[in-house]
JSON list of C-alpha atoms in Angstrom, two decimals:
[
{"chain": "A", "resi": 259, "resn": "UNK", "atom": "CA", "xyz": [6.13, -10.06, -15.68]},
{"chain": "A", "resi": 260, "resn": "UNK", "atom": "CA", "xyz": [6.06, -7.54, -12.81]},
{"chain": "A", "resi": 261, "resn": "UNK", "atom": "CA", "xyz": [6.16, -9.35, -9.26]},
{"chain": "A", "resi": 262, "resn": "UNK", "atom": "CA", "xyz": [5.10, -8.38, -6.32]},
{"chain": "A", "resi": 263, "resn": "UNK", "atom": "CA", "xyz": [6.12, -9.30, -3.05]},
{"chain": "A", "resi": 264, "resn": "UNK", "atom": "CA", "xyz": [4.24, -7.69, 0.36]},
{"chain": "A", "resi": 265, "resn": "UNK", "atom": "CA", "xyz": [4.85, -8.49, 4.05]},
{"chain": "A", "resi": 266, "resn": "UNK", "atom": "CA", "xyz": [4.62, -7.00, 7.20]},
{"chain": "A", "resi": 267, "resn": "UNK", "atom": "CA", "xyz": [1.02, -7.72, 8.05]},
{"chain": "A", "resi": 268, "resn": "UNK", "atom": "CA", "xyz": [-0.88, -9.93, 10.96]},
{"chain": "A", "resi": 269, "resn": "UNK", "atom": "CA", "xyz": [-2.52, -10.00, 14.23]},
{"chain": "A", "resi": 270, "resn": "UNK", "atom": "CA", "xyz": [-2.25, -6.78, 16.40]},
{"chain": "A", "resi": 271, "resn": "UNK", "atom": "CA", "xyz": [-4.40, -4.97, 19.19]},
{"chain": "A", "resi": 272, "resn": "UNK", "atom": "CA", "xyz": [-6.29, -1.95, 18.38]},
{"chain": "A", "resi": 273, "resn": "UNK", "atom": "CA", "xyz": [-3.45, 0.91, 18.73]},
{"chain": "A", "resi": 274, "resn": "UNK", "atom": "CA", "xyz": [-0.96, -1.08, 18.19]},
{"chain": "A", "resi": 275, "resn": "UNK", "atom": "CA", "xyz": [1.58, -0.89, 14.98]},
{"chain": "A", "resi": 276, "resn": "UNK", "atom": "CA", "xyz": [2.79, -2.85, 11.93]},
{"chain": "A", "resi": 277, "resn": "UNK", "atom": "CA", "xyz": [4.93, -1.66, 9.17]},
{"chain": "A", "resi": 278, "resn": "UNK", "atom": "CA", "xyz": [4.60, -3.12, 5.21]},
{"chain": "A", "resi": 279, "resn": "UNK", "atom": "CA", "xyz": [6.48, -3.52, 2.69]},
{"chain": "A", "resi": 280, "resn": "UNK", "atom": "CA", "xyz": [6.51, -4.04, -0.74]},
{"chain": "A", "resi": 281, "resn": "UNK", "atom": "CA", "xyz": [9.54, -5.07, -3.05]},
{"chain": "A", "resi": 282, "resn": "UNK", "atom": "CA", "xyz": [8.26, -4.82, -6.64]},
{"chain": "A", "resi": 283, "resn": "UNK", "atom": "CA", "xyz": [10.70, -6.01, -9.46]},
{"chain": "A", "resi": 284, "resn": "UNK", "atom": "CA", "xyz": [10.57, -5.58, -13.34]},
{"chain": "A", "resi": 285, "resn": "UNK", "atom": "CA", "xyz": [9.96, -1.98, -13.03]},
{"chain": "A", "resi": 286, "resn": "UNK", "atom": "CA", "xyz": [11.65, 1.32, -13.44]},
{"chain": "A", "resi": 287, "resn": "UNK", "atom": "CA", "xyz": [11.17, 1.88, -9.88]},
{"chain": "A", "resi": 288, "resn": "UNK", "atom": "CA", "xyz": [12.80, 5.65, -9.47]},
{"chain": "A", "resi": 289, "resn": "UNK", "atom": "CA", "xyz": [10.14, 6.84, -11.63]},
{"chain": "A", "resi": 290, "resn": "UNK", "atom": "CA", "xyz": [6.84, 5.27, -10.64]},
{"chain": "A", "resi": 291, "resn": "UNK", "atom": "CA", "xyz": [4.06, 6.39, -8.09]},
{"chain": "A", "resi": 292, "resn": "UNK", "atom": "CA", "xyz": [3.24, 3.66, -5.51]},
{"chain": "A", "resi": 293, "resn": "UNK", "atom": "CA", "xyz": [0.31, 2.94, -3.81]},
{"chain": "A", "resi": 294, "resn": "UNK", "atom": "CA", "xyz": [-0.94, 1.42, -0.77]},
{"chain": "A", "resi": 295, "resn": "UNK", "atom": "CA", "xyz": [-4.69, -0.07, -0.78]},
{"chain": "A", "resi": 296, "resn": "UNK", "atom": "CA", "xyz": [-6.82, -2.22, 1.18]},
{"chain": "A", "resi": 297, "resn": "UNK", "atom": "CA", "xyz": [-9.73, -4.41, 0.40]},
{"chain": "A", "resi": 298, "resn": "UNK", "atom": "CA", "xyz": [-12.53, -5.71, 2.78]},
{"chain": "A", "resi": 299, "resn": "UNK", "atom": "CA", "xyz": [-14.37, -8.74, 1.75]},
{"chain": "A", "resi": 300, "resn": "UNK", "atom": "CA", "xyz": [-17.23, -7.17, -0.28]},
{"chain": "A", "resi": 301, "resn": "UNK", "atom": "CA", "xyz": [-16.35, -3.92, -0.83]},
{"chain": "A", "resi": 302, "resn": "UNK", "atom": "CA", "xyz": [-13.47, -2.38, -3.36]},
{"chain": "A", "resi": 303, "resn": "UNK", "atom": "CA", "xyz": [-10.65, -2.10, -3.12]},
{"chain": "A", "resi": 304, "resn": "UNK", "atom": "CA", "xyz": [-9.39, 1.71, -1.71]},
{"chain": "A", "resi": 305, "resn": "UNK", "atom": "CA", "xyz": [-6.33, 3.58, -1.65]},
{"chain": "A", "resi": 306, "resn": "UNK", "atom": "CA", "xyz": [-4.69, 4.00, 1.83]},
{"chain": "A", "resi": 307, "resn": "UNK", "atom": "CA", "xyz": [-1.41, 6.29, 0.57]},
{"chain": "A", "resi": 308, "resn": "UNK", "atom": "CA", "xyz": [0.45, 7.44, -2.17]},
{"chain": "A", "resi": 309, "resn": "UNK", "atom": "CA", "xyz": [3.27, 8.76, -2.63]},
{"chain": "A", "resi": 310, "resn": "UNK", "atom": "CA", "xyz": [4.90, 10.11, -6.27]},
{"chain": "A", "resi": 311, "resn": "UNK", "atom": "CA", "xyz": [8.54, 9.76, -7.67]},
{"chain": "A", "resi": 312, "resn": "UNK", "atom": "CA", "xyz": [9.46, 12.88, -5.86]},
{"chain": "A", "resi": 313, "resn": "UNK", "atom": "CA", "xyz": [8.17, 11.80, -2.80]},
{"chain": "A", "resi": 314, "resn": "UNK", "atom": "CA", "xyz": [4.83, 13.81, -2.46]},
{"chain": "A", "resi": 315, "resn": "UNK", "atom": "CA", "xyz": [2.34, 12.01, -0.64]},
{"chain": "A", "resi": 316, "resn": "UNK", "atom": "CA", "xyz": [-1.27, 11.77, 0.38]},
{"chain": "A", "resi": 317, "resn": "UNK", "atom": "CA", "xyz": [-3.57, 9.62, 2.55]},
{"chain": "A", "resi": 318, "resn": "UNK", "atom": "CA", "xyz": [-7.00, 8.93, 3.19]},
{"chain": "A", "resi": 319, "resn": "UNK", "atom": "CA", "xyz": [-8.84, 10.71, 5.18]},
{"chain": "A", "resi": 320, "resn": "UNK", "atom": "CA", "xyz": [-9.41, 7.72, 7.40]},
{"chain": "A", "resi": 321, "resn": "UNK", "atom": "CA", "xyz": [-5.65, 7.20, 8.44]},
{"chain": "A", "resi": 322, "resn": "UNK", "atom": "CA", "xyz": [-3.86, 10.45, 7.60]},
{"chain": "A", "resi": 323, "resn": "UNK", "atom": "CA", "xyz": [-1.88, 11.32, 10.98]},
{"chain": "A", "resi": 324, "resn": "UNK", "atom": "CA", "xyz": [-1.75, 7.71, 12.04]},
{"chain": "A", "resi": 325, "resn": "UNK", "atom": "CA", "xyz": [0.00, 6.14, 8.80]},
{"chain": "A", "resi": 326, "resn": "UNK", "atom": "CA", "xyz": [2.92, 7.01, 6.60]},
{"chain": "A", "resi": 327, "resn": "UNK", "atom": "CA", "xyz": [4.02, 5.92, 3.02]},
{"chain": "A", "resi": 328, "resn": "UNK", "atom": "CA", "xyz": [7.85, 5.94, 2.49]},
{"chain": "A", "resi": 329, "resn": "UNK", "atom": "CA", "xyz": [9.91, 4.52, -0.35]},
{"chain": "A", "resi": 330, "resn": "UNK", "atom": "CA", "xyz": [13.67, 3.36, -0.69]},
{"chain": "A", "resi": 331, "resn": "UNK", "atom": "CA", "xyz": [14.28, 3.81, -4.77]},
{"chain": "A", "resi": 332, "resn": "UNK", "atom": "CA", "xyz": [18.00, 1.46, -4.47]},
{"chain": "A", "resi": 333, "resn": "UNK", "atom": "CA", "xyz": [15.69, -1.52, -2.34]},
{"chain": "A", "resi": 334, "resn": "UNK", "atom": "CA", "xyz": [12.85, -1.10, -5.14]},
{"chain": "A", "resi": 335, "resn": "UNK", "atom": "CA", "xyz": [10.65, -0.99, -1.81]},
{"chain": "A", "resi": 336, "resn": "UNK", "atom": "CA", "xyz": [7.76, 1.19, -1.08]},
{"chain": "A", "resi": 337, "resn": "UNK", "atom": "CA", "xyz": [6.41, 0.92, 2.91]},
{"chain": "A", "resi": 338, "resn": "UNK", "atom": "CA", "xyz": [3.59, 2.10, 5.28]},
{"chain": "A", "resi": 339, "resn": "UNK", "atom": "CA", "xyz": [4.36, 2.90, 8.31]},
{"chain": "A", "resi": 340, "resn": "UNK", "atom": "CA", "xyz": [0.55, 2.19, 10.30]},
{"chain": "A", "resi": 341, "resn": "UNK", "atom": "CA", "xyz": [0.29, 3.46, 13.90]},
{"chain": "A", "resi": 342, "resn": "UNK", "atom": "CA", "xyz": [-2.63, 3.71, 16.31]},
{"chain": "A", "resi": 343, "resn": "UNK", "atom": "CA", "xyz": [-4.53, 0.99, 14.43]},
{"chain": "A", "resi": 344, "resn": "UNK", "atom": "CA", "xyz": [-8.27, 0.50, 15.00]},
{"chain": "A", "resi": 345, "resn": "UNK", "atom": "CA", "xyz": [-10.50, -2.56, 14.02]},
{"chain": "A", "resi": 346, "resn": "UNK", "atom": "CA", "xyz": [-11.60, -1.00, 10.71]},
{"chain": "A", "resi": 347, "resn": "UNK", "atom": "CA", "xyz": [-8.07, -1.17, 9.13]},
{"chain": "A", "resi": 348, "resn": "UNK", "atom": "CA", "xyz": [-8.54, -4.82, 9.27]},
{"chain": "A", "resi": 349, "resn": "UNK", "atom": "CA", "xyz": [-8.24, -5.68, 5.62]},
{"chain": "A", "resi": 350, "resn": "UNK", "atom": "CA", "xyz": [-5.91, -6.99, 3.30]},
{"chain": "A", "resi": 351, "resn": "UNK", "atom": "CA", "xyz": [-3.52, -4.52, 2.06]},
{"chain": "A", "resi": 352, "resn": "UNK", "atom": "CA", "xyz": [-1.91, -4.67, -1.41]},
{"chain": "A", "resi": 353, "resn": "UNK", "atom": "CA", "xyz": [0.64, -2.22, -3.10]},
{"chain": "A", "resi": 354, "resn": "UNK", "atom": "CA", "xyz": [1.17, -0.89, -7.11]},
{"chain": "A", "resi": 355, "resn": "UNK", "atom": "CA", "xyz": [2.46, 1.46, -9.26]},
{"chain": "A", "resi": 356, "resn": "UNK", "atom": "CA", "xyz": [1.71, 3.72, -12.15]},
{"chain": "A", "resi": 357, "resn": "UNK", "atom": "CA", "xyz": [3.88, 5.36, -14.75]},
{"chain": "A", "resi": 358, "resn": "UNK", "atom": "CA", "xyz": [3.21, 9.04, -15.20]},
{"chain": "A", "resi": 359, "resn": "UNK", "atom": "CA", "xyz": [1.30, 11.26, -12.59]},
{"chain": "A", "resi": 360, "resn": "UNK", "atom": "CA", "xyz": [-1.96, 10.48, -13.02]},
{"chain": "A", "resi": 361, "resn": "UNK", "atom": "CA", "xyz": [-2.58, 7.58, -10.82]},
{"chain": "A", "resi": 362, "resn": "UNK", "atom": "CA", "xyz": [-5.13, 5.24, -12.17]},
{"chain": "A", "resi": 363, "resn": "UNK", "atom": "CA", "xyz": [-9.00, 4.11, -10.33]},
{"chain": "A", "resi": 364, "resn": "UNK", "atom": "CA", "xyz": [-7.69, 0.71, -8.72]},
{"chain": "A", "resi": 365, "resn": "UNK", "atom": "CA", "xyz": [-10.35, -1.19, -10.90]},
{"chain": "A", "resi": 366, "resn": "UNK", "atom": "CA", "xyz": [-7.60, -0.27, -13.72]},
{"chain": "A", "resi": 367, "resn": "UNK", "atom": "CA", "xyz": [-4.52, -1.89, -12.52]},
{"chain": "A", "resi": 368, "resn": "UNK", "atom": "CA", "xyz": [-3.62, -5.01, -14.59]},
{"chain": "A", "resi": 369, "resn": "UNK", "atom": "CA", "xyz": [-2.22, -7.25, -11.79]},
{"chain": "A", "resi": 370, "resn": "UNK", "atom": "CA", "xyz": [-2.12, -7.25, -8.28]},
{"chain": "A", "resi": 371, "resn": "UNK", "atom": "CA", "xyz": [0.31, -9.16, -5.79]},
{"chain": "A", "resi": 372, "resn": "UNK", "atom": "CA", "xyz": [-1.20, -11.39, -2.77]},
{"chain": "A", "resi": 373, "resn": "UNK", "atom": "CA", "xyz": [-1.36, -8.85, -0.69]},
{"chain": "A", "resi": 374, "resn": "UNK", "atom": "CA", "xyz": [-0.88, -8.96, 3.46]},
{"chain": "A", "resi": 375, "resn": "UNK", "atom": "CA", "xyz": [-3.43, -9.89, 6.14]},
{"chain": "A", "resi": 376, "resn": "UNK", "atom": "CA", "xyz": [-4.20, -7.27, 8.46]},
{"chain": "A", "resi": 377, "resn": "UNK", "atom": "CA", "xyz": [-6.45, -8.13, 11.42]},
{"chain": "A", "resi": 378, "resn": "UNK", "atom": "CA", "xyz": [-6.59, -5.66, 14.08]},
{"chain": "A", "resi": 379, "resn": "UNK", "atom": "CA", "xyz": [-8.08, -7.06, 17.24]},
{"chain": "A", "resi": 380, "resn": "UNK", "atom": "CA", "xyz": [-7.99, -7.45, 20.94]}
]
């Protein structure tokens, strides 16, 4: 069973910065995509960053120039990187992976880890 484990997330004043990470095991790591979401209570779940095998990455629109998705294939570890927060990336923030390179609608994922707590607040 594939496990995930994400950390990295809590309490920080609007532009301030966290960095998450994600170790996920039971996977051929080098040759998934990873993603970063976030879910607010009562809406879906939405990706934040991707980034492909080869490294190519994208954002939302809401936090491209402010975060960045990086991965370390040998620490099976994908991260974002989140500067300049605001109050609306309070969420809860969650990580996966697909095989192949078309990454799936979140709603299609099979399992999902905890996820981390971000609150973003003064």
């Amino acid at each position: 069973q594939v496990q995930f484990v994400e950390s990295g997330g809590g309490l920080v004043q609007p532009g301030g910065s966290l960095r998450l990470s994600c170790k996920i095991s039971r996977i051929i790591f080098s040759i998934c995509g990873m993603g970063w979401y976030r879910q607010i209570p009562g809406k879906q779940r939405e990706l934040v960053a991707g980034i492909t095998s080869g490294g190519s990455t994208n954002y939302a629109d809401s936090v491209k120039g402010r975060f960045t998705i990086s991965r370390d294939n040998a620490e099976k570890t994908v991260y974002l990187q989140m500067n300049s927060l605001k109050p609306e990336d309070t969420a809860v923030y969650y990580c996966n992976y697909w095989y192949g390179s078309r990454r799936p609608d979140p709603a299609n994922f099979g399992s999902w880890g905890q996820g981390t707590q971000v609150t973003v607040s003064s």
